[in-house]
Amino acid sequence: MNKENKDFILTKHVHDNGWNLFETYCDDGYSGANLDRPALQRMLQDVRDGHINTILVKDLSGLGRNYLDMGHLAEEFLPEHHRKLISFAEIVDDMVDLRNIINERLSEMHPKSWTIIPTEEGHFLT
């Protein structure tokens, strides 16, 4: 889906719910592999400053592709600031445990590699 269509869908959802759109953040040309992106950092600062109540994304990959960073963002950073994350594709709301979605995605990506394997130290890889 192109950027214009995503923006239209998300903006329509904002207006349909009677919300105010603070800003649209876009990091075109930057990798979602880490959080070191100008627009994302600006958005996180706006969360800290109390300008944003809810982050609305089409899907979580648009926010970030690193599972550890996404887990920290969704399960620690946003709750600490009493903010909400909604993702259309995953239908993520803060009432849904993000870990379940991440585990489901990981198992879809690598179904054969996610097995229980005993290691020399007695730990298991799941």
XYZ file of N, CA and C in Angstrom:
378
model
N 0.843 -1.166 0.000
C 0.000 0.000 0.000
C 0.893 1.235 0.000
N 0.563 2.182 -0.857
C 1.413 3.368 -0.933
C 1.139 4.321 0.236
N 2.053 5.269 0.400
C 2.001 6.189 1.539
C 0.707 6.999 1.559
N 0.250 7.451 0.402
C -0.967 8.261 0.350
C -2.181 7.473 0.849
N -2.294 6.208 0.431
C -3.417 5.377 0.882
C -3.349 5.114 2.382
N -2.127 4.821 2.887
C -1.972 4.603 4.331
C -2.380 5.851 5.102
N -1.889 7.004 4.631
C -2.227 8.261 5.303
C -3.734 8.494 5.301
N -4.375 8.209 4.164
C -5.822 8.400 4.063
C -6.565 7.519 5.068
N -6.211 6.241 5.115
C -6.879 5.298 6.017
C -6.693 5.712 7.475
N -5.456 6.035 7.836
C -5.180 6.401 9.226
C -5.844 7.725 9.596
N -5.779 8.707 8.695
C -6.395 10.009 8.955
C -7.912 9.874 9.076
N -8.496 9.055 8.219
C -9.944 8.818 8.294
C -10.311 8.199 9.641
N -9.516 7.241 10.099
C -9.782 6.614 11.400
C -9.695 7.646 12.526
N -8.718 8.512 12.451
C -8.565 9.565 13.461
C -9.821 10.436 13.492
N -10.242 10.915 12.324
C -11.406 11.806 12.261
C -12.710 11.083 12.606
N -12.847 9.820 12.169
C -14.052 9.038 12.479
C -14.231 8.837 13.981
N -13.117 8.824 14.714
C -13.174 8.637 16.166
C -13.203 9.955 16.934
N -13.223 11.062 16.204
C -13.274 12.363 16.856
C -11.974 12.776 17.510
N -10.875 12.171 17.069
C -9.568 12.499 17.623
C -8.977 13.681 16.869
N -7.956 14.288 17.445
C -7.197 15.340 16.773
C -5.889 14.751 16.278
N -5.535 15.067 15.058
C -4.266 14.605 14.490
C -3.195 15.618 14.854
N -2.221 15.185 15.655
C -1.144 16.089 16.054
C -0.154 16.256 14.920
N 0.333 15.135 14.393
C 1.307 15.171 13.296
C 1.384 13.790 12.667
N 1.782 13.760 11.408
C 2.092 12.506 10.727
C 3.608 12.411 10.655
N 4.148 11.282 11.077
C 5.593 11.084 11.122
C 5.978 10.072 10.054
N 6.996 10.386 9.278
C 7.421 9.479 8.212
C 8.937 9.549 8.069
N 9.574 8.397 8.085
C 11.029 8.311 7.937
C 11.384 7.635 6.620
N 10.911 8.174 5.510
C 11.265 7.608 4.204
C 12.778 7.614 4.031
N 13.294 6.511 3.534
C 14.724 6.413 3.282
C 15.531 5.907 4.465
N 14.883 5.671 5.595
C 15.569 5.146 6.774
C 15.107 3.721 7.037
N 16.009 2.914 7.550
C 15.685 1.530 7.878
C 14.887 1.466 9.176
N 13.903 0.590 9.203
C 13.144 0.362 10.421
C 13.835 -0.611 11.361
N 15.084 -0.975 11.033
C 15.814 -1.953 11.843
C 16.222 -1.399 13.206
N 16.216 -0.073 13.351
C 16.539 0.504 14.657
C 15.692 1.754 14.886
N 15.798 2.304 16.067
C 14.988 3.470 16.427
C 15.678 4.794 16.136
N 16.857 4.741 15.531
C 17.633 5.947 15.256
C 17.176 6.573 13.939
N 15.953 7.125 13.966
C 15.374 7.760 12.786
C 14.806 9.113 13.215
N 15.032 10.157 12.429
C 14.642 11.511 12.858
C 13.160 11.662 13.210
N 12.268 11.220 12.336
C 10.835 11.403 12.605
C 10.395 10.568 13.804
N 10.913 9.358 13.917
C 10.562 8.514 15.060
C 11.038 9.156 16.362
N 12.254 9.671 16.370
C 12.771 10.322 17.573
C 11.946 11.561 17.927
N 11.513 12.307 16.906
C 10.653 13.467 17.128
C 9.314 13.021 17.742
N 8.771 11.909 17.224
C 7.516 11.386 17.748
C 7.678 10.949 19.206
N 8.773 10.250 19.513
C 9.010 9.808 20.890
C 9.143 11.002 21.831
N 9.778 12.065 21.348
C 9.881 13.277 22.166
C 8.505 13.905 22.370
N 7.670 13.877 21.337
C 6.309 14.401 21.473
C 5.497 13.578 22.471
N 5.756 12.268 22.534
C 5.122 11.430 23.560
C 5.596 11.887 24.940
N 6.910 12.043 25.101
C 7.469 12.479 26.393
C 6.894 13.830 26.822
N 6.718 14.715 25.832
C 6.223 16.064 26.120
C 4.710 16.112 26.325
N 4.034 14.977 26.137
C 2.599 14.912 26.373
C 1.728 15.392 25.230
N 2.294 15.536 24.040
C 1.519 16.004 22.888
C 0.686 14.899 22.244
N 1.061 13.640 22.489
C 0.436 12.507 21.805
C -0.176 11.562 22.835
N -1.442 11.178 22.624
C -2.103 10.185 23.481
C -1.989 8.793 22.895
N -2.092 8.708 21.568
C -2.168 7.426 20.882
C -1.302 7.466 19.637
N -0.564 6.388 19.414
C 0.186 6.221 18.168
C -0.602 5.233 17.326
N -0.960 5.652 16.132
C -1.753 4.839 15.223
C -0.902 4.507 14.008
N -0.722 3.211 13.730
C 0.070 2.767 12.577
C -0.743 1.761 11.773
N -0.428 1.656 10.484
C -1.100 0.655 9.659
C -0.675 -0.736 10.090
N 0.630 -0.926 10.289
C 1.143 -2.184 10.832
C 2.404 -1.890 11.625
N 2.760 -2.804 12.503
C 3.893 -2.572 13.402
C 5.215 -2.424 12.676
N 5.351 -3.051 11.508
C 6.621 -2.950 10.786
C 6.895 -1.518 10.343
N 5.854 -0.717 10.205
C 6.051 0.683 9.859
C 6.641 1.490 11.000
N 6.469 1.005 12.198
C 7.025 1.674 13.370
C 8.446 1.204 13.634
N 8.690 -0.086 13.447
C 10.025 -0.632 13.649
C 10.044 -2.109 13.341
N 11.213 -2.605 12.985
C 11.340 -4.013 12.620
C 12.196 -4.813 13.602
N 12.730 -4.143 14.602
C 13.522 -4.826 15.611
C 12.594 -5.208 16.761
N 12.438 -6.519 16.989
C 11.477 -6.999 17.978
C 11.791 -6.527 19.393
N 13.064 -6.429 19.732
C 13.416 -5.957 21.074
C 13.039 -4.492 21.246
N 13.356 -3.679 20.239
C 12.990 -2.264 20.298
C 11.477 -2.089 20.358
N 10.768 -2.855 19.541
C 9.307 -2.758 19.522
C 8.714 -3.204 20.862
N 9.267 -4.269 21.431
C 8.798 -4.724 22.738
C 8.993 -3.658 23.799
N 10.175 -3.036 23.801
C 10.451 -1.963 24.762
C 9.486 -0.798 24.550
N 9.305 -0.413 23.304
C 8.432 0.713 22.988
C 6.991 0.441 23.433
N 6.463 -0.723 23.058
C 5.054 -1.032 23.312
C 4.764 -1.464 24.746
N 5.716 -2.130 25.387
C 5.437 -2.682 26.715
C 6.045 -1.881 27.860
N 6.980 -0.989 27.546
C 7.598 -0.203 28.611
C 7.426 1.299 28.388
N 7.970 1.807 27.277
C 7.985 3.252 27.038
C 6.576 3.852 27.006
N 5.704 3.305 26.161
C 4.360 3.883 26.045
C 3.547 3.736 27.333
N 3.537 2.561 27.976
C 2.810 2.472 29.253
C 3.360 3.412 30.335
N 4.684 3.602 30.374
C 5.271 4.532 31.349
C 4.731 5.944 31.158
N 4.424 6.290 29.903
C 3.906 7.626 29.592
C 2.381 7.625 29.447
N 1.756 6.491 29.800
C 0.292 6.351 29.734
C -0.228 6.642 28.331
N 0.460 6.088 27.355
C 0.085 6.262 25.954
C -0.288 4.926 25.353
N -0.962 4.981 24.227
C -1.555 3.811 23.602
C -0.982 3.617 22.193
N -0.836 2.350 21.781
C -0.404 2.000 20.427
C -1.515 1.197 19.773
N -1.947 1.644 18.598
C -2.951 0.914 17.830
C -2.376 0.626 16.458
N -2.429 -0.643 16.064
C -1.970 -1.070 14.749
C -3.131 -1.734 14.028
N -3.459 -1.230 12.840
C -4.565 -1.801 12.073
C -4.309 -3.244 11.679
N -3.163 -3.537 11.121
C -2.900 -4.877 10.577
C -2.930 -5.945 11.663
N -2.328 -5.667 12.791
C -2.276 -6.644 13.870
C -3.420 -6.459 14.859
N -4.190 -5.393 14.672
C -5.249 -5.013 15.594
C -4.693 -5.003 17.014
N -3.619 -4.240 17.171
C -2.955 -4.127 18.465
C -3.502 -2.932 19.204
N -3.893 -3.167 20.410
C -4.300 -2.123 21.311
C -3.548 -2.444 22.591
N -3.471 -1.554 23.529
C -2.699 -1.891 24.716
C -3.383 -2.951 25.561
N -4.553 -3.400 25.173
C -5.203 -4.505 25.868
C -4.715 -5.852 25.351
N -4.016 -5.849 24.242
C -3.523 -7.086 23.639
C -2.044 -7.202 23.951
N -1.592 -8.391 24.324
C -0.193 -8.597 24.663
C 0.644 -8.657 23.393
N 1.527 -7.684 23.211
C 2.368 -7.615 22.020
C 3.254 -8.843 21.877
N 3.638 -9.444 22.984
C 4.496 -10.627 22.901
C 3.846 -11.749 22.102
N 2.540 -11.919 22.222
C 1.858 -12.958 21.458
C 1.963 -12.702 19.962
N 1.843 -11.459 19.568
C 1.945 -11.109 18.152
C 3.362 -11.348 17.657
N 4.341 -10.945 18.453
C 5.737 -11.141 18.062
C 6.038 -12.628 17.931
N 5.619 -13.421 18.899
C 5.856 -14.864 18.825
C 5.173 -15.479 17.617
N 3.972 -15.035 17.324
C 3.255 -15.552 16.158
C 3.994 -15.196 14.873
N 4.444 -13.943 14.774
C 5.192 -13.517 13.589
C 6.490 -14.304 13.437
N 7.200 -14.488 14.550
C 8.456 -15.235 14.498
C 8.219 -16.664 14.039
N 7.165 -17.290 14.538
C 6.898 -18.672 14.138
C 6.494 -18.750 12.673
N 5.836 -17.722 12.153
C 5.496 -17.694 10.729
C 6.750 -17.528 9.873
N 7.698 -16.735 10.377
C 8.919 -16.467 9.614
C 9.849 -17.672 9.598
N 9.938 -18.381 10.687
C 10.895 -19.477 10.828
C 10.240 -20.694 11.472
N 9.230 -21.272 10.862
C 8.511 -22.359 11.536
C 9.365 -23.576 11.859
N 10.353 -23.887 11.036
C 11.169 -25.077 11.284
C 12.281 -24.820 12.286
N 12.699 -23.579 12.433
C 13.824 -23.296 13.319
C 13.386 -23.072 14.763
N 12.093 -22.919 15.014
C 11.622 -22.660 16.366
C 11.188 -23.955 17.034
N 12.184 -24.746 17.402
C 11.933 -25.992 18.114
C 12.710 -25.962 19.418
N 12.381 -26.847 20.318
C 13.088 -26.892 21.597
C 14.350 -27.719 21.422
N 15.481 -27.099 21.714
C 16.774 -27.746 21.530
C 17.552 -27.647 22.840
N 17.905 -28.782 23.467
C 18.717 -28.699 24.683
C 20.143 -28.255 24.332
N 20.707 -27.433 25.168
C 22.086 -26.993 24.962
C 22.958 -27.587 26.051
N 24.264 -27.414 25.914
C 25.193 -27.969 26.892
C 24.945 -27.419 28.290
N 24.501 -26.158 28.397
C 24.268 -25.557 29.703
C 22.921 -25.966 30.286
N 22.122 -26.717 29.537
C 20.815 -27.119 30.032
C 19.709 -26.130 29.710
N 20.021 -25.106 28.911
C 19.005 -24.133 28.510
C 18.336 -24.614 27.234
N 17.245 -24.005 26.910
C 16.513 -24.400 25.718
C 16.294 -23.211 24.800
N 16.319 -23.478 23.528
C 15.999 -22.484 22.515
C 14.614 -22.817 22.012
N 13.706 -21.884 22.126
C 12.342 -22.154 21.655
C 12.021 -21.284 20.475
